[in-house]
GROMACS .gro file of C-alpha atoms in nm:
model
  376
    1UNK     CA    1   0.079   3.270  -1.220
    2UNK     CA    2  -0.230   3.329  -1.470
    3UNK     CA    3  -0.578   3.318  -1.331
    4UNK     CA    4  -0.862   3.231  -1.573
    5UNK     CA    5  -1.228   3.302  -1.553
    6UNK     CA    6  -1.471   3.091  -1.728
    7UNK     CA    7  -1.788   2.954  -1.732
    8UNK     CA    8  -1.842   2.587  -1.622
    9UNK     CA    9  -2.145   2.349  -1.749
   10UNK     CA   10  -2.378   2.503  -1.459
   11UNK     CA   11  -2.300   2.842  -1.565
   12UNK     CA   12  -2.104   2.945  -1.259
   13UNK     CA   13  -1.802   3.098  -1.273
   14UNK     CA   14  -1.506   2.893  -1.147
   15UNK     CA   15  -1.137   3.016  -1.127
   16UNK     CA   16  -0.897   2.798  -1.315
   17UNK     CA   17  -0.519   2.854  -1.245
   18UNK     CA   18  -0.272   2.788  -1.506
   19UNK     CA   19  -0.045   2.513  -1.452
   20UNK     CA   20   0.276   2.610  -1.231
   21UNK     CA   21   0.460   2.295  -1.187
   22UNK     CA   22   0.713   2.417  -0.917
   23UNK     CA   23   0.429   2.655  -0.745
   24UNK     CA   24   0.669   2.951  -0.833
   25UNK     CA   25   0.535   3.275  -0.631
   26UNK     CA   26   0.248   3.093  -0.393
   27UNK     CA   27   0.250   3.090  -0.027
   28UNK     CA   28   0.081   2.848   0.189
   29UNK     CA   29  -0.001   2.972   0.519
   30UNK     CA   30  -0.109   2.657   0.797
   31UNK     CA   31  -0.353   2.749   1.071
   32UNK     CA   32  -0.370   2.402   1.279
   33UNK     CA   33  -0.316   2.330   1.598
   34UNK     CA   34  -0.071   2.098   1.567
   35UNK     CA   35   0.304   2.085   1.414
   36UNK     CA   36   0.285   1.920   1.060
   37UNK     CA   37   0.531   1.646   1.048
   38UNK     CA   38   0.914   1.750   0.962
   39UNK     CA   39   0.877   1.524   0.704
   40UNK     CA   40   0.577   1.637   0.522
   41UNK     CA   41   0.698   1.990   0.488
   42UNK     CA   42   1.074   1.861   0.373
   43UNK     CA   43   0.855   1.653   0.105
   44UNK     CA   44   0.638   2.010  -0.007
   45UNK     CA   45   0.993   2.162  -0.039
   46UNK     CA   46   1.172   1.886  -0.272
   47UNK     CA   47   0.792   1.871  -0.456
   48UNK     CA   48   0.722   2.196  -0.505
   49UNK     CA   49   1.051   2.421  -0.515
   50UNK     CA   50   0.874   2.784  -0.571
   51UNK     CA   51   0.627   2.759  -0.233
   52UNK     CA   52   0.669   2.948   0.076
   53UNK     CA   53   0.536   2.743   0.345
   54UNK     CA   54   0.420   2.894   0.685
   55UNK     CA   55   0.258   2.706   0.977
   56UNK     CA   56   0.091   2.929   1.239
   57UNK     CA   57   0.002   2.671   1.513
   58UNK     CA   58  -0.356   2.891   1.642
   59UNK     CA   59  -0.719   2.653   1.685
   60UNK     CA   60  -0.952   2.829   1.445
   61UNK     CA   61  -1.207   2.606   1.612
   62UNK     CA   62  -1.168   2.765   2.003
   63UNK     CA   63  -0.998   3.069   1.913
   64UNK     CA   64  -1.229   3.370   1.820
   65UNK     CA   65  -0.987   3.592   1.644
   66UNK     CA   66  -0.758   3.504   1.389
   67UNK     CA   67  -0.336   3.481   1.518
   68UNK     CA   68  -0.251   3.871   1.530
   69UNK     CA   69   0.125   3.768   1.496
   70UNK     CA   70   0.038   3.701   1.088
   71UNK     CA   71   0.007   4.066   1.030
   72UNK     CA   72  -0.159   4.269   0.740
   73UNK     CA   73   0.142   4.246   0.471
   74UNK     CA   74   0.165   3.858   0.552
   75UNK     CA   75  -0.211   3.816   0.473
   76UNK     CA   76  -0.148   4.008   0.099
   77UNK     CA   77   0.072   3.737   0.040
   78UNK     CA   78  -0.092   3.428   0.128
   79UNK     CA   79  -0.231   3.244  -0.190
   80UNK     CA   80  -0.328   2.898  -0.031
   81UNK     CA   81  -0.452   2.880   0.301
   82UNK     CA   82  -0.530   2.557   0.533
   83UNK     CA   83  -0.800   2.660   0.809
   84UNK     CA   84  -1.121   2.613   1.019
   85UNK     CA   85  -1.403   2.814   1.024
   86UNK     CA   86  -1.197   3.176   1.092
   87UNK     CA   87  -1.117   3.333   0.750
   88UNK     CA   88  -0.948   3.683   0.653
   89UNK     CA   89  -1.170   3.921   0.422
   90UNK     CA   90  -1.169   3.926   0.062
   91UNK     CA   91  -0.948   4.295   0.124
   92UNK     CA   92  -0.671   4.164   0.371
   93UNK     CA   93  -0.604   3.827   0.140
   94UNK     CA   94  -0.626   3.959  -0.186
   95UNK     CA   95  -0.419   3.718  -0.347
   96UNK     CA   96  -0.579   3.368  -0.224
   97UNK     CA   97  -0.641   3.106  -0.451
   98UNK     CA   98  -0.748   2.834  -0.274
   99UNK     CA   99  -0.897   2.720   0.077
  100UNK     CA  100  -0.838   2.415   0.217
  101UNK     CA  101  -1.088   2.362   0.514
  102UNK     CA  102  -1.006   2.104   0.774
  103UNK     CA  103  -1.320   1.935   0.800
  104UNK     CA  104  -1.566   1.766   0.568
  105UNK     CA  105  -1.812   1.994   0.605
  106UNK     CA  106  -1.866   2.336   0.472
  107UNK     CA  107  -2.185   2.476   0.614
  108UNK     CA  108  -1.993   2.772   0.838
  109UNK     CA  109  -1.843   2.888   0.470
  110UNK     CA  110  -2.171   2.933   0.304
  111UNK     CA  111  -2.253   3.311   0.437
  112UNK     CA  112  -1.903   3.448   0.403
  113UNK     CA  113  -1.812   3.705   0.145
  114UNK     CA  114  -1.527   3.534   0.101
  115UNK     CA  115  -1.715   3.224  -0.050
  116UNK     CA  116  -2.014   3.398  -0.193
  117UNK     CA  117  -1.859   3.752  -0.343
  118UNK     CA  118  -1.544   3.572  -0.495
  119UNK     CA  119  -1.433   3.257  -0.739
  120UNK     CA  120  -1.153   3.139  -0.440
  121UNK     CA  121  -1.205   2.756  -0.439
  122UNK     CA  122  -1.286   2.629  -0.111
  123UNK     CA  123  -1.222   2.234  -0.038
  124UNK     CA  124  -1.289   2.040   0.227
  125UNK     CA  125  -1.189   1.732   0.361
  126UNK     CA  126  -1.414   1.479   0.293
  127UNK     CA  127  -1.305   1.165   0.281
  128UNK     CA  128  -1.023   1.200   0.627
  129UNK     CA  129  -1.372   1.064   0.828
  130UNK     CA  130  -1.480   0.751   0.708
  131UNK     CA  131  -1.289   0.488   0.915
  132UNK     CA  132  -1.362   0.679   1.231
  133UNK     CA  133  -1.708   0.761   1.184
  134UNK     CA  134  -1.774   0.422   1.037
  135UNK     CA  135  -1.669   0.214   1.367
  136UNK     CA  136  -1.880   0.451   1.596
  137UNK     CA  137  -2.174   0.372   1.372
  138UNK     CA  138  -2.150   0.016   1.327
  139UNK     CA  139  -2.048   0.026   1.717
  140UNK     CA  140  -2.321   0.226   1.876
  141UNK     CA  141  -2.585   0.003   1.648
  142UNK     CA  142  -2.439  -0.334   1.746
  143UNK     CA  143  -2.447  -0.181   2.120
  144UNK     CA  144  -2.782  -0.101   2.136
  145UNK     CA  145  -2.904  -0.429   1.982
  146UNK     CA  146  -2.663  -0.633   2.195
  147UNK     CA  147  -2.798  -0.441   2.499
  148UNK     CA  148  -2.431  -0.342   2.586
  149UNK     CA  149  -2.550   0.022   2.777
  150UNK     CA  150  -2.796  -0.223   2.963
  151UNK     CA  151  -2.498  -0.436   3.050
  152UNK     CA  152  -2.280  -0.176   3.125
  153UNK     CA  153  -2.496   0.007   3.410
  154UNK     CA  154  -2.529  -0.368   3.596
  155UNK     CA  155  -2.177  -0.400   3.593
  156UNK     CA  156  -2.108  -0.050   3.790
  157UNK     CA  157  -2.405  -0.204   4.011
  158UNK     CA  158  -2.189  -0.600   4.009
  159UNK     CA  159  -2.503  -0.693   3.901
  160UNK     CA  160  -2.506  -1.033   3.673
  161UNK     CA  161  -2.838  -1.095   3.497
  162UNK     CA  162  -2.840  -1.359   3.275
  163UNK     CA  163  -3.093  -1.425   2.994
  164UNK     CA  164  -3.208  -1.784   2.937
  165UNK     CA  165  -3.352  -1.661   2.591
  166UNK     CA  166  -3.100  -1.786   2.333
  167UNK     CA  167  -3.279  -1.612   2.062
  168UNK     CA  168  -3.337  -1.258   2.297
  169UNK     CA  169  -3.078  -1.049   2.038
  170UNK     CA  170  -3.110  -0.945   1.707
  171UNK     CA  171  -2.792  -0.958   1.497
  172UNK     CA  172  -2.701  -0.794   1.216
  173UNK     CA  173  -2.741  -1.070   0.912
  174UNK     CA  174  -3.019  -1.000   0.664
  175UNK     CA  175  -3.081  -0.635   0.850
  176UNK     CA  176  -3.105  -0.355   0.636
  177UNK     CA  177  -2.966  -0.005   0.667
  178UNK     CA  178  -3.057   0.295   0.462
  179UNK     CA  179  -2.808   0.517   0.398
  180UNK     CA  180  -2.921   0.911   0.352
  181UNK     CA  181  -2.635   1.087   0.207
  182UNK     CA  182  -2.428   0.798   0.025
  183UNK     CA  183  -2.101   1.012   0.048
  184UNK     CA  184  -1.745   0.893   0.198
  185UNK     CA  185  -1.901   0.813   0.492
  186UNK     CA  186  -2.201   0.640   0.401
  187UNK     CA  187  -1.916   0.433   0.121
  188UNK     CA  188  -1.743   0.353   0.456
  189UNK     CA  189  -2.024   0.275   0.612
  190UNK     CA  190  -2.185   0.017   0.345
  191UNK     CA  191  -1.878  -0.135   0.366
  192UNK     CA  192  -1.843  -0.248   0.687
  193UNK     CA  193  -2.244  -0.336   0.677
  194UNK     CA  194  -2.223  -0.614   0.423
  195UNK     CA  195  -1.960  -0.727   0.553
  196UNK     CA  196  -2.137  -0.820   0.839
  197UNK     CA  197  -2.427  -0.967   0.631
  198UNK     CA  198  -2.656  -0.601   0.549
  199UNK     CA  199  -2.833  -0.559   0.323
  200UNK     CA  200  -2.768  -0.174   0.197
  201UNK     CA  201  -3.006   0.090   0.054
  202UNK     CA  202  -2.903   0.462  -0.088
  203UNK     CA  203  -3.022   0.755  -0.080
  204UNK     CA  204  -2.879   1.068  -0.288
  205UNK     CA  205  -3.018   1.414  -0.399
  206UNK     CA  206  -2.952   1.371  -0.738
  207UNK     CA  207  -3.021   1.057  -0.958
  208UNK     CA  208  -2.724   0.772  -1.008
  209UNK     CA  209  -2.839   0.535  -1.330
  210UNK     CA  210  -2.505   0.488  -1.434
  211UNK     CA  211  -2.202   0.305  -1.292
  212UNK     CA  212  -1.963   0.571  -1.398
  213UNK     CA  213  -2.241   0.862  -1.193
  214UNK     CA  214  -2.226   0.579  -0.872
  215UNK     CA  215  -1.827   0.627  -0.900
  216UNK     CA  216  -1.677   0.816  -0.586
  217UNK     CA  217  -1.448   1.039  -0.715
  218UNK     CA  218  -1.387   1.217  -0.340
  219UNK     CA  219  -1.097   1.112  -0.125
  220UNK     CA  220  -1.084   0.764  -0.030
  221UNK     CA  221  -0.831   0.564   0.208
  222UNK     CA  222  -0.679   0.325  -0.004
  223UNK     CA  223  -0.936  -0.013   0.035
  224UNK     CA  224  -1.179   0.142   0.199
  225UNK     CA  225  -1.504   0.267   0.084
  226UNK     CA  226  -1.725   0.188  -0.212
  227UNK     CA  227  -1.507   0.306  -0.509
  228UNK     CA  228  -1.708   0.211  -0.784
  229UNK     CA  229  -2.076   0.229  -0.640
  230UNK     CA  230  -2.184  -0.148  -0.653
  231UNK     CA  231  -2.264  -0.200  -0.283
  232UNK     CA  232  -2.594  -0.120  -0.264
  233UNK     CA  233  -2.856  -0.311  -0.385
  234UNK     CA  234  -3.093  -0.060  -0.440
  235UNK     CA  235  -3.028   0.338  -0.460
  236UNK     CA  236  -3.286   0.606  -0.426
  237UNK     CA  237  -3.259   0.945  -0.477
  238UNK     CA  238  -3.470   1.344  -0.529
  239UNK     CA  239  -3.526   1.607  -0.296
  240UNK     CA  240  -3.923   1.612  -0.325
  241UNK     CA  241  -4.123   1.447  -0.021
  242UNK     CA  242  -4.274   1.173  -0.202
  243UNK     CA  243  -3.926   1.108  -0.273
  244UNK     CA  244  -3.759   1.077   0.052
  245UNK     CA  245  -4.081   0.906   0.188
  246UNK     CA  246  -4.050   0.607  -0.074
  247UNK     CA  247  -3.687   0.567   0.068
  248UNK     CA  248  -3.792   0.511   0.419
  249UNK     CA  249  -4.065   0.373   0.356
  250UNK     CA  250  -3.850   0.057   0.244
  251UNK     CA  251  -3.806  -0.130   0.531
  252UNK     CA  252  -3.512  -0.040   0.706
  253UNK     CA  253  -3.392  -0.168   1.023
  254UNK     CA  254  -3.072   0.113   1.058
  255UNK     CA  255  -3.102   0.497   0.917
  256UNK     CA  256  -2.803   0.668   0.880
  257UNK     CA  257  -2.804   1.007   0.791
  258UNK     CA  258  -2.484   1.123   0.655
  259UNK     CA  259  -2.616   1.447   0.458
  260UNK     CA  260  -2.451   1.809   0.500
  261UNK     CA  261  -2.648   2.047   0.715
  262UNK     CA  262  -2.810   2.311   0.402
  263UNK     CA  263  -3.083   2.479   0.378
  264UNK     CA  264  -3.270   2.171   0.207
  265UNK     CA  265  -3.176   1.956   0.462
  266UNK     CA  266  -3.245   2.151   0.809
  267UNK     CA  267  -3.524   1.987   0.942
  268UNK     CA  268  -3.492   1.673   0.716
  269UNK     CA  269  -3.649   1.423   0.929
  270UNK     CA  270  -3.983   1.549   1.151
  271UNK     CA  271  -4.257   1.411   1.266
  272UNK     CA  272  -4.407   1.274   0.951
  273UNK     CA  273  -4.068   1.140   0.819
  274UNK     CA  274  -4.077   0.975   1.215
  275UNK     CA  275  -4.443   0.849   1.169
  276UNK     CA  276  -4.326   0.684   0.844
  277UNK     CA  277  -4.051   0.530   1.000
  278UNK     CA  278  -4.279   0.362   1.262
  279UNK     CA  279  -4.407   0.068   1.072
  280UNK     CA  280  -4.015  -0.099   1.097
  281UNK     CA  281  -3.945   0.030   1.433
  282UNK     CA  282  -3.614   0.197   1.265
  283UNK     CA  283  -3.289   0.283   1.467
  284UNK     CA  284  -3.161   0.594   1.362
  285UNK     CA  285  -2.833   0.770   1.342
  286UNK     CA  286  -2.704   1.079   1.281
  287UNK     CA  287  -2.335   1.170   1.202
  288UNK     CA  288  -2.443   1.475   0.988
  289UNK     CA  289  -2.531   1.795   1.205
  290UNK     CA  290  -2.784   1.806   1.434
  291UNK     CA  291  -3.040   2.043   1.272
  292UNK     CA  292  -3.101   1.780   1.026
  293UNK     CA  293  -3.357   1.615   1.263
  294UNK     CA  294  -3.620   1.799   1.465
  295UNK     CA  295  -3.500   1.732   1.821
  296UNK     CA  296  -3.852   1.771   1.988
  297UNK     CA  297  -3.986   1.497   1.731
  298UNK     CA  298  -3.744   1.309   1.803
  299UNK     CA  299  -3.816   1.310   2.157
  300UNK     CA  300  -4.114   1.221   2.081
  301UNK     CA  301  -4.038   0.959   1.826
  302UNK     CA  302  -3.869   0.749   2.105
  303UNK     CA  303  -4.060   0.822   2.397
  304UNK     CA  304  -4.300   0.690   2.182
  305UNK     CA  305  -4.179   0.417   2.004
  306UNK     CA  306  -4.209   0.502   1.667
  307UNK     CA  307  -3.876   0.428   1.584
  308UNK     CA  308  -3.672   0.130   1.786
  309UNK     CA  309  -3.380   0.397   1.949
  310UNK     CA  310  -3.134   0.618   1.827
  311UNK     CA  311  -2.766   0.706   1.852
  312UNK     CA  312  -2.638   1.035   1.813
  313UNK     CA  313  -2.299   1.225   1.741
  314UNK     CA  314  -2.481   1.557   1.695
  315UNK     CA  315  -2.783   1.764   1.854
  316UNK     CA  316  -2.940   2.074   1.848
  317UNK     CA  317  -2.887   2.247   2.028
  318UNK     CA  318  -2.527   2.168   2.107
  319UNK     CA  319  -2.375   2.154   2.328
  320UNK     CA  320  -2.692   1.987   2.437
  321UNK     CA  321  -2.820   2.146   2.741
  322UNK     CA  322  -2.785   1.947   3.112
  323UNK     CA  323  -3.168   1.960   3.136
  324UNK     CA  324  -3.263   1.894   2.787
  325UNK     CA  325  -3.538   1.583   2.795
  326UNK     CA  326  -3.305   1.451   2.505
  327UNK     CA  327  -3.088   1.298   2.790
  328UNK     CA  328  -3.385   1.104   2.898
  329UNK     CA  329  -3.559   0.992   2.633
  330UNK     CA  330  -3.589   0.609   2.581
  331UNK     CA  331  -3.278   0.390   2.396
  332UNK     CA  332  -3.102   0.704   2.310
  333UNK     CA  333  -2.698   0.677   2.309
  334UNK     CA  334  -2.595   1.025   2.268
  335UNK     CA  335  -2.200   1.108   2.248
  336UNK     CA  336  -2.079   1.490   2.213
  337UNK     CA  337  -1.954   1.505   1.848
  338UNK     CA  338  -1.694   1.263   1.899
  339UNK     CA  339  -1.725   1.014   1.595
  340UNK     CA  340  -1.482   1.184   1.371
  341UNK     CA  341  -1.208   1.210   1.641
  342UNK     CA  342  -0.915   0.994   1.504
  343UNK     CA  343  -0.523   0.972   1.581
  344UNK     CA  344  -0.515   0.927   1.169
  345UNK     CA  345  -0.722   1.213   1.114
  346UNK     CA  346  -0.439   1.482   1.078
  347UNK     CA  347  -0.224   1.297   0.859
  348UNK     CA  348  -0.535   1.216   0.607
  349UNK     CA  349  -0.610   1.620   0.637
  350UNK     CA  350  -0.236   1.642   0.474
  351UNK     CA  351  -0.305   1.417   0.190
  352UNK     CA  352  -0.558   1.600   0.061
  353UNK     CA  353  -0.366   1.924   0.087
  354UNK     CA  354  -0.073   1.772  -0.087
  355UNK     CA  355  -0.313   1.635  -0.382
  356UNK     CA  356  -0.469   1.976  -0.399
  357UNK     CA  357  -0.157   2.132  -0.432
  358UNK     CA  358  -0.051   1.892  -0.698
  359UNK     CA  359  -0.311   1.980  -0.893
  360UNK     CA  360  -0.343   2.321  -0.846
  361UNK     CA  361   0.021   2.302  -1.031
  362UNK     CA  362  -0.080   2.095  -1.287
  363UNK     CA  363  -0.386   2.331  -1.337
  364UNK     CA  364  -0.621   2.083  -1.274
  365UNK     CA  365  -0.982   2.037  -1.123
  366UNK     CA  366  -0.947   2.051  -0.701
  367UNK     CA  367  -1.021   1.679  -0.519
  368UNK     CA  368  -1.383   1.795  -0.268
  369UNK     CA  369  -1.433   2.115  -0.398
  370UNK     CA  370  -1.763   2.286  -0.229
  371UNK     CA  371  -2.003   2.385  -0.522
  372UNK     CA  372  -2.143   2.712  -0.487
  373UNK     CA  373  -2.470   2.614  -0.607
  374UNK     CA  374  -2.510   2.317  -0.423
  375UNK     CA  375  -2.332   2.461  -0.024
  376UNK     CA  376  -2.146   2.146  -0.016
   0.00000   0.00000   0.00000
């Protein structure tokens, strides 16, 4: 087992492992709350002959502590490690490798020694939320502009009230949804949009001319997505606010913001990116985190009615508060981080540890690797 230090195009340092087919003297160490299939750990075995595998089942998520049962000499030992947001310090692991988180996003990582004052590679798993996340945005939208909630609250009431207006809903054929952060999820997500007769915008930080720079080269369920990048008819991208003003300034009938909560993006959307949305009457959605939008603009935004509604998977604060005026404000659907829940989530998480692994023998480049430069 050879580690190598070099110097990659950005002139970061990245950690490259020699190739170790059989994972000869590595030791994976599990922290999930669940029992990884019989199966899948047989199959790690007969794959890769040389690796100690050790499931701890502990919730890094609710737990505060890390499982005291996986004592000091384990933690020297443990070279690959598949976690939430509780870590061990750069001291107690000294041998680890490689971090597989177990969700898509890496913001809790960003401020921890063992990310900033080391070259382990931290992944994520983007890419196990797509199909999940996808259905509760398409849902919530279609809801809202179907008046289902409406419908919903006269039914506890057995109240029928029928419209006479045949032309009283707006469906989804020739709409147009922006997508701001044109990741797996926003793939997913223009998708399922055209599909249903969208027409789909994107938005990314950095520049896509190219149909080999449009290529996703993240995780992706086998025929889902937007593989090769040709979905949208139009892609926008930059960081400056001219830039992200041009993008919603362009008519768009559904915002989805799919970007990673970072220091660039806390805050994203305010009152002016609000104001600018105003002339369409937008919907927006947010999947991201919730300190990408100002929640007291957007209070304000749809009490208002600058924008047409909102639906929302995230807040800030969250949990959100019993009194916040969030709860009230008008043609909001709020649900409490629930989007990504899926009973295929877990078994996606294991595919991309299993490809990791593979190519950590092989000694090749990790699949959603967090940049250190970028936080995501």
């Amino acid at each position: 087992m050879r580690n190598v230090l070099q110097e990659n195009p950005s002139g970061t340092a990245v950690m490259e492992v020699a190739a170790n087919k059989d994972l000869t003297g590595h030791k994976l160490l599990m922290l999930v709350p669940w029992e990884p299939p019989a199966a899948y750990i047989e199959n790690l075995h007969k794959t890769f002959p040389g690796l100690e595998v050790v499931h701890a089942n502990w919730d890094t998520w609710q737990k505060k502590t890390l499982p005291s049962h996986i004592g000091d000499e384990d933690w020297k030992t443990v070279t690959i490690l598949l976690t939430g947001p509780k870590f061990p310090t750069k001291e107690a692991a000294p041998n680890l490798q490689l971090v597989q988180l177990q969700s898509a996003g890496a913001n809790y990582i960003l401020n921890n020694p063992l990310f900033t004052d080391t070259n382990i590679v931290f992944c994520t798993a983007n890419g196990v939320h797509p199909p999940q996340i996808t259905e509760w945005i398409i849902c919530t939208y279609l809801a809202f502009q179907h008046r289902i909630p409406r419908f919903l609250d006269n039914m506890k009431e057995h109240k029928w009230e029928h419209s006479w207006d045949d032309s009283d809903t707006q469906d989804a054929v020739n709409q147009r949804v922006g997508i701001f952060g044109y990741g797996s999820i926003g793939r997913q997500v223009a998708r399922v949009a055209k599909a249903i007769g969208m027409d789909v915008y994107a938005y990314t930080n950095r520049p896509r001319p190219t149909p080999e720079s449009r290529r996703d080269h993240s995780y992706i369920v086998p025929g889902l997505g937007d593989p090769e990048g040709t979905l949208p008819s139009k892609w926008f991208s930059g960081t400056k606010p001219e830039e992200i003003t041009e993008f919603l300034s362009s008519d768009l009938d559904l915002l989805v913001l799919s970007v990673p909560l970072t220091p660039q993006t806390k805050g994203l959307i305010s009152a002016p990116q609000f104001q600018t949305l105003r002339g369409k009457g937008t919907f927006v959605v947010n999947i991201g985190r919730g300190p990408v939008i100002n929640t007291d603009d957007l209070v304000t935004a749809l009490n208002e009615e600058w924008i047409r509604g909102a639906a929302l998977d995230v807040t800030d604060p969250e949990p959100l508060p019993k009194e916040h005026p969030l709860w009230d404000a008008k043609n909001v659907i709020i649900t409490p981080h629930v989007s990504g829940n899926s009973n295929g989530y877990n078994h996606r998480l294991l595919d991309i540890l299993k490809i990791n692994l593979h190519r950590l023998s092989e000694g090749k480049e990790f699949l959603n690797k967090v940049s250190r430069k970028r936080g995501y």
